[in-house]
mmCIF file of C-alpha atoms in Angstrom:
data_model
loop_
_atom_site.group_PDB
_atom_site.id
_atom_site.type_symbol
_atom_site.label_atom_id
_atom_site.label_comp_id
_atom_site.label_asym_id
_atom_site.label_seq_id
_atom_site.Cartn_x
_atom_site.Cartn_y
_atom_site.Cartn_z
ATOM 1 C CA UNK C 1 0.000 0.000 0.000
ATOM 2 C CA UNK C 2 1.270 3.374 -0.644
ATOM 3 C CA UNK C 3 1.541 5.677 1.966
ATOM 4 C CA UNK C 4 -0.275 8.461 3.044
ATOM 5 C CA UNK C 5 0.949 12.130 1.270
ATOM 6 C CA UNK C 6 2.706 9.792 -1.346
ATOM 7 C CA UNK C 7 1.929 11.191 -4.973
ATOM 8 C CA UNK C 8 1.795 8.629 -7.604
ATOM 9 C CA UNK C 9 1.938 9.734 -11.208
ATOM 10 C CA UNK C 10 0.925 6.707 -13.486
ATOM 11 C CA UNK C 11 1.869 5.839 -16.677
ATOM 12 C CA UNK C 12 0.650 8.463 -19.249
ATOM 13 C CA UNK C 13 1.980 9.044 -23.035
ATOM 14 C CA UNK C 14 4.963 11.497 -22.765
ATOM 15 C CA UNK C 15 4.955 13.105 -26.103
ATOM 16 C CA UNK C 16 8.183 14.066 -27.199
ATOM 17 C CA UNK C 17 11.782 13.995 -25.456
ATOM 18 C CA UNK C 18 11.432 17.903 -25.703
ATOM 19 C CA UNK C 19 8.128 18.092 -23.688
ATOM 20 C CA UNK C 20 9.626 15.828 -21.033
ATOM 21 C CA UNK C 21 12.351 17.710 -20.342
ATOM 22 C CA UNK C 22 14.925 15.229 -21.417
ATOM 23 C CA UNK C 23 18.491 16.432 -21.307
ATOM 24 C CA UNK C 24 20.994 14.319 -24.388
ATOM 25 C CA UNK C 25 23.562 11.990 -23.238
ATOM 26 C CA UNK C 26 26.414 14.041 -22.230
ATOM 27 C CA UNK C 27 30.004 12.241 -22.890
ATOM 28 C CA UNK C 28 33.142 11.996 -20.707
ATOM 29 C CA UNK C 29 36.791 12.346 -22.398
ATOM 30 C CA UNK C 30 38.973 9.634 -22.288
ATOM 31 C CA UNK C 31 39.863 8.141 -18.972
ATOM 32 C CA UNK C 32 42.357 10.772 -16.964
ATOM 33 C CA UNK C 33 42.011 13.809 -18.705
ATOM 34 C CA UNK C 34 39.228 16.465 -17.893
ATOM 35 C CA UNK C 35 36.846 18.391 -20.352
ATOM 36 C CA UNK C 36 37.962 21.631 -18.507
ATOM 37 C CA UNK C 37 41.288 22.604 -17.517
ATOM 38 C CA UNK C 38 39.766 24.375 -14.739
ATOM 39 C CA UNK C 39 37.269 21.343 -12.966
ATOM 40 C CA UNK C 40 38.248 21.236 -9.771
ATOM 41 C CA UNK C 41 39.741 17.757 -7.924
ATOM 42 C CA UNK C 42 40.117 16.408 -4.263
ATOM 43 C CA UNK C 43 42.911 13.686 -3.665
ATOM 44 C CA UNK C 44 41.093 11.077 -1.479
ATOM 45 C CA UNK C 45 43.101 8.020 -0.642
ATOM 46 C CA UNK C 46 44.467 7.161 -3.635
ATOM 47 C CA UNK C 47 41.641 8.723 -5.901
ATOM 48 C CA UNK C 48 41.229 12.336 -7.693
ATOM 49 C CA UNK C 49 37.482 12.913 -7.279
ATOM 50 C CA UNK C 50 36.441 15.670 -9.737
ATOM 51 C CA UNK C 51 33.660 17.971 -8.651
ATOM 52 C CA UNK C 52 31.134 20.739 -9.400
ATOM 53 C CA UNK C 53 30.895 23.548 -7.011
ATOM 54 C CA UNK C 54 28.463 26.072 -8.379
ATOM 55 C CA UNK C 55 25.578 28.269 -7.202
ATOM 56 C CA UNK C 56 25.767 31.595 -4.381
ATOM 57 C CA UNK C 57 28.104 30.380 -1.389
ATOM 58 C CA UNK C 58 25.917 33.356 0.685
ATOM 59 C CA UNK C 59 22.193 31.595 0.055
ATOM 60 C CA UNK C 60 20.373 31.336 2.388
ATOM 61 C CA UNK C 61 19.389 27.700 1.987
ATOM 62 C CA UNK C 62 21.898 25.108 2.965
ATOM 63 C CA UNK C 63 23.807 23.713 -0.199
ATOM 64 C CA UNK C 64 22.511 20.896 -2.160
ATOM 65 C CA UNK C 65 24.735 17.699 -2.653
ATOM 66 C CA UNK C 66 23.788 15.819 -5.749
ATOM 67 C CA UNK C 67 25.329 12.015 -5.726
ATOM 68 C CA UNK C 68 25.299 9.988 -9.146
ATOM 69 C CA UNK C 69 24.769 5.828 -9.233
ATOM 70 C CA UNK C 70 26.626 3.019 -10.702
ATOM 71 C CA UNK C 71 28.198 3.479 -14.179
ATOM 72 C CA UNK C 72 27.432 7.011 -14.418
ATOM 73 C CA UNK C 73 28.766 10.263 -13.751
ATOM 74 C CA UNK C 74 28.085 13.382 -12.648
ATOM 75 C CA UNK C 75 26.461 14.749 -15.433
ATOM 76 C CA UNK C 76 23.132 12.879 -14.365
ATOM 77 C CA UNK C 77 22.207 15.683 -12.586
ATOM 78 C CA UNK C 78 22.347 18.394 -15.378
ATOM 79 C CA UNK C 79 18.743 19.215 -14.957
ATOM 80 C CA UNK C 80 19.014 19.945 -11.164
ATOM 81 C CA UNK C 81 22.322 21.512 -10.984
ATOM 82 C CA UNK C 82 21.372 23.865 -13.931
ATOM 83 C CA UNK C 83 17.652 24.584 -12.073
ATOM 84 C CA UNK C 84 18.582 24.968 -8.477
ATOM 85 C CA UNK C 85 22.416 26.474 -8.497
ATOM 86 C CA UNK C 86 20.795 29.534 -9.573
ATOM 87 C CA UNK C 87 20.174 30.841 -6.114
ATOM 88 C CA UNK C 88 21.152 27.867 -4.057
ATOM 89 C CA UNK C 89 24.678 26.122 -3.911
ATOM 90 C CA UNK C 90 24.934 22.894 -5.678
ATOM 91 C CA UNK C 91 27.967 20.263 -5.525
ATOM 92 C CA UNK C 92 28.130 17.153 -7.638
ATOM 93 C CA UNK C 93 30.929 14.896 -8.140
ATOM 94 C CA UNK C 94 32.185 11.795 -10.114
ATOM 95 C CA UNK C 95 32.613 9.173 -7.586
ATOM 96 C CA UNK C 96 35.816 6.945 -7.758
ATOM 97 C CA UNK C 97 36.542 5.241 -11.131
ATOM 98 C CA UNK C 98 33.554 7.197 -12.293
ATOM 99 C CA UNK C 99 33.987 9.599 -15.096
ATOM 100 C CA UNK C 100 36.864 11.898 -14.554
ATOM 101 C CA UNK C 101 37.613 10.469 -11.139
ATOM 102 C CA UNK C 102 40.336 7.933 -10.902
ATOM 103 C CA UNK C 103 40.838 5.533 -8.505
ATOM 104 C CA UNK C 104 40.275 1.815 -8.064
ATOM 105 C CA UNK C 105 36.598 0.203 -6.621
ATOM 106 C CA UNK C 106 36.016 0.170 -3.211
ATOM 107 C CA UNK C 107 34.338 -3.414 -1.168
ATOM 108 C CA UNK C 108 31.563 -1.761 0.327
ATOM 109 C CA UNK C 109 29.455 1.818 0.339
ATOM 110 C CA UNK C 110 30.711 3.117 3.269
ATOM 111 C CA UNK C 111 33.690 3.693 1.557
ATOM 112 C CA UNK C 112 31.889 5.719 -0.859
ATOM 113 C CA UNK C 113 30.239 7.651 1.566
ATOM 114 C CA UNK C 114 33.503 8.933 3.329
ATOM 115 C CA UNK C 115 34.688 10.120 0.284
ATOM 116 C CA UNK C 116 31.352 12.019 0.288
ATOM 117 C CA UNK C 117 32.318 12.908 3.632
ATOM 118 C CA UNK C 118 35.840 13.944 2.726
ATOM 119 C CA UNK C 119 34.964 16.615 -0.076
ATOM 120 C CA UNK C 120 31.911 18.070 2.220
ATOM 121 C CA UNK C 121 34.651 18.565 4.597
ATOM 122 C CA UNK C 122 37.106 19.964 1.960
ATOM 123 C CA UNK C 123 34.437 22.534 0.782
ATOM 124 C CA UNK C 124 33.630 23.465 4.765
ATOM 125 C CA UNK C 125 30.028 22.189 4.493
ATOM 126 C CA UNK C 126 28.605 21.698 7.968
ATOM 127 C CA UNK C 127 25.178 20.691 7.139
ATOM 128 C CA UNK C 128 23.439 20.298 3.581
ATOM 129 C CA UNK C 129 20.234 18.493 1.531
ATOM 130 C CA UNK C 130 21.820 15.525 0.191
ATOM 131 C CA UNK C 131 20.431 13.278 -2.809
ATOM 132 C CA UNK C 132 21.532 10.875 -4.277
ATOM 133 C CA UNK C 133 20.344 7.791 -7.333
ATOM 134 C CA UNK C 134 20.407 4.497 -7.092
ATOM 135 C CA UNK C 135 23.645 3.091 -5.651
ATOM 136 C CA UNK C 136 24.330 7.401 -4.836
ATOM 137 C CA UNK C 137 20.887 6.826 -2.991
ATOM 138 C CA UNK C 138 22.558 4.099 -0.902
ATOM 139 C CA UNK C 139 25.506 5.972 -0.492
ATOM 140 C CA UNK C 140 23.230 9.443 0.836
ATOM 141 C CA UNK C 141 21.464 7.421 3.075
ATOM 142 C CA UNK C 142 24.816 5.442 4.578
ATOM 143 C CA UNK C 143 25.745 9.350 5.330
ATOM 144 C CA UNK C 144 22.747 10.285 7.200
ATOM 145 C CA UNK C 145 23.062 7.345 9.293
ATOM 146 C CA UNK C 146 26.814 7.704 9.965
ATOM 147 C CA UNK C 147 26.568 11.876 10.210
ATOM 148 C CA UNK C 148 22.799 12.704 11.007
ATOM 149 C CA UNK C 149 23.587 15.912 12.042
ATOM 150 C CA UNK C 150 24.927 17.056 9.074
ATOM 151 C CA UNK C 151 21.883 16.221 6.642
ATOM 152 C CA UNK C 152 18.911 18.838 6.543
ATOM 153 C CA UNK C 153 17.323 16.696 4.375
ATOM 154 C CA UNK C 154 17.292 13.597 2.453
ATOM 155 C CA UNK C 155 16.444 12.868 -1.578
ATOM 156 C CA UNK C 156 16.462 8.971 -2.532
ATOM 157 C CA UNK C 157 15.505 8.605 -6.074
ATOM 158 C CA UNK C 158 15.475 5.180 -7.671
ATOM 159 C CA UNK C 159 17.385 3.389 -4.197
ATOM 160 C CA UNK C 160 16.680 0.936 -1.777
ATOM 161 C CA UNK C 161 17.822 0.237 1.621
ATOM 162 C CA UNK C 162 18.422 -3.511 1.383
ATOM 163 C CA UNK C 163 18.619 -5.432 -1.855
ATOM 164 C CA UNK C 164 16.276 -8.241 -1.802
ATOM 165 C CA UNK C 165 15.879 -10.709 -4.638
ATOM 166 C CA UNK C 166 14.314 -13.667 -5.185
ATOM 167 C CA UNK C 167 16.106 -16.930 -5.609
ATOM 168 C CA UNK C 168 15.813 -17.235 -9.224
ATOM 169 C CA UNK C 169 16.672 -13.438 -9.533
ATOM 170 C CA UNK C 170 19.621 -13.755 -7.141
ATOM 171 C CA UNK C 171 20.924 -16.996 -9.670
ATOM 172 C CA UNK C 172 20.679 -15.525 -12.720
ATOM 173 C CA UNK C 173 22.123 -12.159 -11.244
ATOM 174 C CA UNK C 174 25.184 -14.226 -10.187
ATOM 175 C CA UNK C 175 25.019 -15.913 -13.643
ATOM 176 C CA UNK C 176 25.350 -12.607 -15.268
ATOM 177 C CA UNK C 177 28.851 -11.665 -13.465
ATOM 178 C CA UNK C 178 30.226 -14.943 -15.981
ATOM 179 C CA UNK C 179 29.502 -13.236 -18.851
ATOM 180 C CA UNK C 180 31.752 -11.093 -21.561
ATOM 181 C CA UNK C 181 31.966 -7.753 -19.560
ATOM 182 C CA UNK C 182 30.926 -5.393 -22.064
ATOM 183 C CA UNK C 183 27.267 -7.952 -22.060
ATOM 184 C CA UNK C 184 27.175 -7.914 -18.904
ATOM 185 C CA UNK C 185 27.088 -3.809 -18.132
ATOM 186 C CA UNK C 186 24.868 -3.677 -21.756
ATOM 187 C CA UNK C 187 22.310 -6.069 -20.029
ATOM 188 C CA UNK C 188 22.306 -4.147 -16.687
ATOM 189 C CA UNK C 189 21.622 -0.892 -18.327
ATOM 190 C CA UNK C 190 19.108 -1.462 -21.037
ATOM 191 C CA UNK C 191 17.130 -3.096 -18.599
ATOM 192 C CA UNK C 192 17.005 0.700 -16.280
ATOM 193 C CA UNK C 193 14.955 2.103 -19.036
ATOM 194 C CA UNK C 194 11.369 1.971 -19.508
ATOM 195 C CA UNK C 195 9.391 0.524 -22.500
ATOM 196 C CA UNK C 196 9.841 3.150 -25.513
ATOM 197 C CA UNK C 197 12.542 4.888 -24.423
ATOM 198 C CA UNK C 198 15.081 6.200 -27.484
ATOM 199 C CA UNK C 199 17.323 3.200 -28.127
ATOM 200 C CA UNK C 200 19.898 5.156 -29.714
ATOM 201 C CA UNK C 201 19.989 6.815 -26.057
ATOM 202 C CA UNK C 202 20.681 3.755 -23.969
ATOM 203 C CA UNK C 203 22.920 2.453 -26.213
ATOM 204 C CA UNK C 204 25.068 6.334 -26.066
ATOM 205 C CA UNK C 205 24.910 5.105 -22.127
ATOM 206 C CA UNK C 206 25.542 1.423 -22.412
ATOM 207 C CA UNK C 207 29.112 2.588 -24.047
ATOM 208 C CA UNK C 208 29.606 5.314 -21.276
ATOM 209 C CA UNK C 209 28.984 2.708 -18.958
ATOM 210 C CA UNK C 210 31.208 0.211 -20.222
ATOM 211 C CA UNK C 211 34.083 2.999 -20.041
ATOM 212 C CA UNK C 212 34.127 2.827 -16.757
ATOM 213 C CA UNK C 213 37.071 0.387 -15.499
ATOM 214 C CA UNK C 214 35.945 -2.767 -15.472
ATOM 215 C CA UNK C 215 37.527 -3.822 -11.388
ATOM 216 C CA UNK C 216 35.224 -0.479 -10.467
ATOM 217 C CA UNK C 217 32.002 -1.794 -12.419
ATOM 218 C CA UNK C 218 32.448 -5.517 -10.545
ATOM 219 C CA UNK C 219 33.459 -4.304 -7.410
ATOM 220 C CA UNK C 220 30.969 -1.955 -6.702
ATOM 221 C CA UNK C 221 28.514 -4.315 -8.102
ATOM 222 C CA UNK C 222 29.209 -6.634 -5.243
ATOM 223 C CA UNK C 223 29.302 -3.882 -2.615
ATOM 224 C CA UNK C 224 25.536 -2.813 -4.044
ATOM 225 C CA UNK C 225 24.624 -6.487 -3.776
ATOM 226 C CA UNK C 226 26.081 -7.052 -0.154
ATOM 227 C CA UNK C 227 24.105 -3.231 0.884
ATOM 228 C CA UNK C 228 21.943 -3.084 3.607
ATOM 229 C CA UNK C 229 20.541 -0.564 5.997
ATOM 230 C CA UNK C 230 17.244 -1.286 6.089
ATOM 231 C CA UNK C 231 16.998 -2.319 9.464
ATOM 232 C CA UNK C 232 18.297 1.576 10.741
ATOM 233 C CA UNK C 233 16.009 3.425 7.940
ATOM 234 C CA UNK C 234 13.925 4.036 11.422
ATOM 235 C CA UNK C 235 17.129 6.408 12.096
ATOM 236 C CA UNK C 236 16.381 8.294 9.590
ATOM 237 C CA UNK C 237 14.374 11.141 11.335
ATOM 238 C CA UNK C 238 15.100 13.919 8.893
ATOM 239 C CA UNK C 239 12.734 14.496 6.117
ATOM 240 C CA UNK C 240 12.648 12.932 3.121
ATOM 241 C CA UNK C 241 11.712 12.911 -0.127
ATOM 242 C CA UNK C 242 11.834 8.990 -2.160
ATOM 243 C CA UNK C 243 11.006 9.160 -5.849
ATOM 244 C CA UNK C 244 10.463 6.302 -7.685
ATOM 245 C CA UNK C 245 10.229 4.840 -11.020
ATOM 246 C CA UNK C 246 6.637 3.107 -11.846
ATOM 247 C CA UNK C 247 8.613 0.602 -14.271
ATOM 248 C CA UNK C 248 11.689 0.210 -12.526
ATOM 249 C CA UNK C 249 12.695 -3.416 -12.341
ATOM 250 C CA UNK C 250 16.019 -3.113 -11.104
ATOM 251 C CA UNK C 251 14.572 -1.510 -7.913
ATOM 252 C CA UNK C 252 10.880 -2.964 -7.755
ATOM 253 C CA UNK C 253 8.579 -0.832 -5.888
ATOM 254 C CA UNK C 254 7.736 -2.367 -3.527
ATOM 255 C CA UNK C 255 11.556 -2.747 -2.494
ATOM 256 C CA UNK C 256 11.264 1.344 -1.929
ATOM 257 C CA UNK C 257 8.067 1.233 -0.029
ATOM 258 C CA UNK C 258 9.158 -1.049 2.750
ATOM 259 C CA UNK C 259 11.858 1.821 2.820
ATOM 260 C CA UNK C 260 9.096 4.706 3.132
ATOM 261 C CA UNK C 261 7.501 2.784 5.992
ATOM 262 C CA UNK C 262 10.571 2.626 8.082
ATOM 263 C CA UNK C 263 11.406 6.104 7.729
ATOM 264 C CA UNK C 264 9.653 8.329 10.111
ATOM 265 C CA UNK C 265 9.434 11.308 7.910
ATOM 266 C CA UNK C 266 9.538 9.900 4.409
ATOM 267 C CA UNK C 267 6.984 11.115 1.362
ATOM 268 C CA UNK C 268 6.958 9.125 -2.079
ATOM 269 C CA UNK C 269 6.679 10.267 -5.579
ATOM 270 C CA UNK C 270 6.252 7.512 -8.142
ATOM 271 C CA UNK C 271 6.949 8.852 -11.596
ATOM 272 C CA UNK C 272 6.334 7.099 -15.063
ATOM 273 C CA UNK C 273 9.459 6.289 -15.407
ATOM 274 C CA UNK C 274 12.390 3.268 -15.203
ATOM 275 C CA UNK C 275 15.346 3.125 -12.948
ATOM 276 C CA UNK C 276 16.993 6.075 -14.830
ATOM 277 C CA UNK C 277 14.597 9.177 -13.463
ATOM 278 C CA UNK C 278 17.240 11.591 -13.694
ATOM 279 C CA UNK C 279 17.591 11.037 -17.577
ATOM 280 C CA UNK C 280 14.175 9.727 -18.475
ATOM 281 C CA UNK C 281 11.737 12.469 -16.256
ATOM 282 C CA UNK C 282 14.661 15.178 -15.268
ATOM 283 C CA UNK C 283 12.036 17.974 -15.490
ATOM 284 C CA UNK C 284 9.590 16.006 -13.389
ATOM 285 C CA UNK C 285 12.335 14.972 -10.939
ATOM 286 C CA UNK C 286 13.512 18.774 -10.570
ATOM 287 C CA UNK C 287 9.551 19.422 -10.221
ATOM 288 C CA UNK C 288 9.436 16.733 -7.023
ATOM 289 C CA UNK C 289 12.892 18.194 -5.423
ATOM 290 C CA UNK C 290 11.842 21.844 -5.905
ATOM 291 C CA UNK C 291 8.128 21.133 -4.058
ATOM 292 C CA UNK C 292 10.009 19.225 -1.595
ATOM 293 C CA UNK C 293 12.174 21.913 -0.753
ATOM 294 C CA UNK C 294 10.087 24.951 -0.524
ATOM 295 C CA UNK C 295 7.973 22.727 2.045
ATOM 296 C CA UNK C 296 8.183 24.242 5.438
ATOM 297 C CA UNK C 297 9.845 21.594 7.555
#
């Protein structure tokens, strides 16, 4: 059952990619060189962590920390970044082995979530909204729990706290790690989309996604796998905002709603969308995380 002063927004037909809101695929360089001479980068045991630190520092609001998920980059965010660091300060960043981060993959998401940690620290933030997708979902709310005082609020879009599978899911997810790499990421991704969704697009992020190294890819695979924090979701006590793809069978639904009922102050949004929200309903995400915002707490 959904909860009380959840939204759900069931499937509908879009219309065009320009209606929607959807942002293009935007490339990395090649691995180890940066598309700016001037993108900034924190040295974090062993890994350059490139970043985006944009907006007023004097706003008012506290800043907004946007974290990417698995395969991706920074650039997920586009939408929100471009929307909100216009009077509010926004910081992204390409986590390890991520687009134009180096470093090598990390066992579990807790190391993740220090190096989170370690650049909110770098750019003096005491206390900030933090979101994050799908495996940057598990890495936001693996912050909260370890530094609760220094998240205003929390964004989970397209997460879990534990990931549950059934057996036959849980085989032929173990099968898949056997697999030609390069099938393997191609079969993960393609799957995040929803029905009708540009297939020149997903295959633009299928290559992306293979770019990143594959000991990063597997590694943090198995760290997503082994992630689990559903039991302390009831420590969660700040507010926040879960938004959810209708379609999303990475993440099934009802994965995030046993989430929303452990948190004490959590509201859903269920979106017609797939796993991917921030690229296939960015103008309906920014539309959720603006509403949520400008709520009085």
């Amino acid at each position: 059952m959904v909860r009380a002063g959840t939204t759900v927004d069931l499937p509908a037909d879009d219309g065009d990619a320009a209606a929607r809101g959807r942002i293009p695929y935007r490339p990395v360089t090649d691995r180890g060189t940066l598309q700016e001479a001037s993108m900034p980068q924190l040295e974090v045991d062993g890994a350059a962590l490139t970043y985006d630190d944009e907006g007023p520092r004097d706003a008012a609001d506290s800043p907004l920390v946007l974290v990417h998920g698995w395969t991706a980059n920074r650039h997920r965010w586009d939408h929100q970044a471009a929307h909100f660091s216009a009077r509010r300060r926004v910081i992204r960043l390409d986590l390890r082995g991520h687009g134009e981060s180096t470093g090598a993959g990390v066992p579990t998401i807790a190391h993740l979530a220090r190096d989170v940690v370690a650049l909110l620290d770098h750019l003096g933030v005491e206390r900030c909204v933090l979101a994050g997708h799908s495996m940057g979902g598990m890495i936001a709310q693996t912050v909260a729990l370890a530094h609760p005082t220094r998240v205003e609020r929390l964004v989970l879009v397209g997460t879990t706290g534990r990931m549950t599978y059934s057996r036959g899911r849980g085989l032929l997810m173990a099968a898949s790690t056997l697999v030609p790499f390069r099938l393997f990421v191609a079969a993960n991704i393609q799957r995040a989309f929803a029905p009708g969704y540009p297939r020149e697009e997903i295959r633009a992020h299928i290559r992306a996604s293979a770019a990143t190294p594959r000991e990063v890819v597997m590694t943090l695979y198995g760290a997503m796998r082994a992630f689990d924090v559903l039991d302390r979701a009831g420590e969660i006590s700040v507010p926040t905002l879960i938004v959810h793809g209708y379609h999303d069978v990475q993440l099934p639904l009802r994965q995030v709603l046993r989430l929303a009922k452990a948190c004490p102050d959590a509201v859903v949004r269920v979106l017609d969308a797939g796993h991917e929200l921030p690229l296939e309903k960015p103008a309906e995400l920014t539309g959720a995380l603006e509403s949520f915002l400008s709520a009085k707490p």
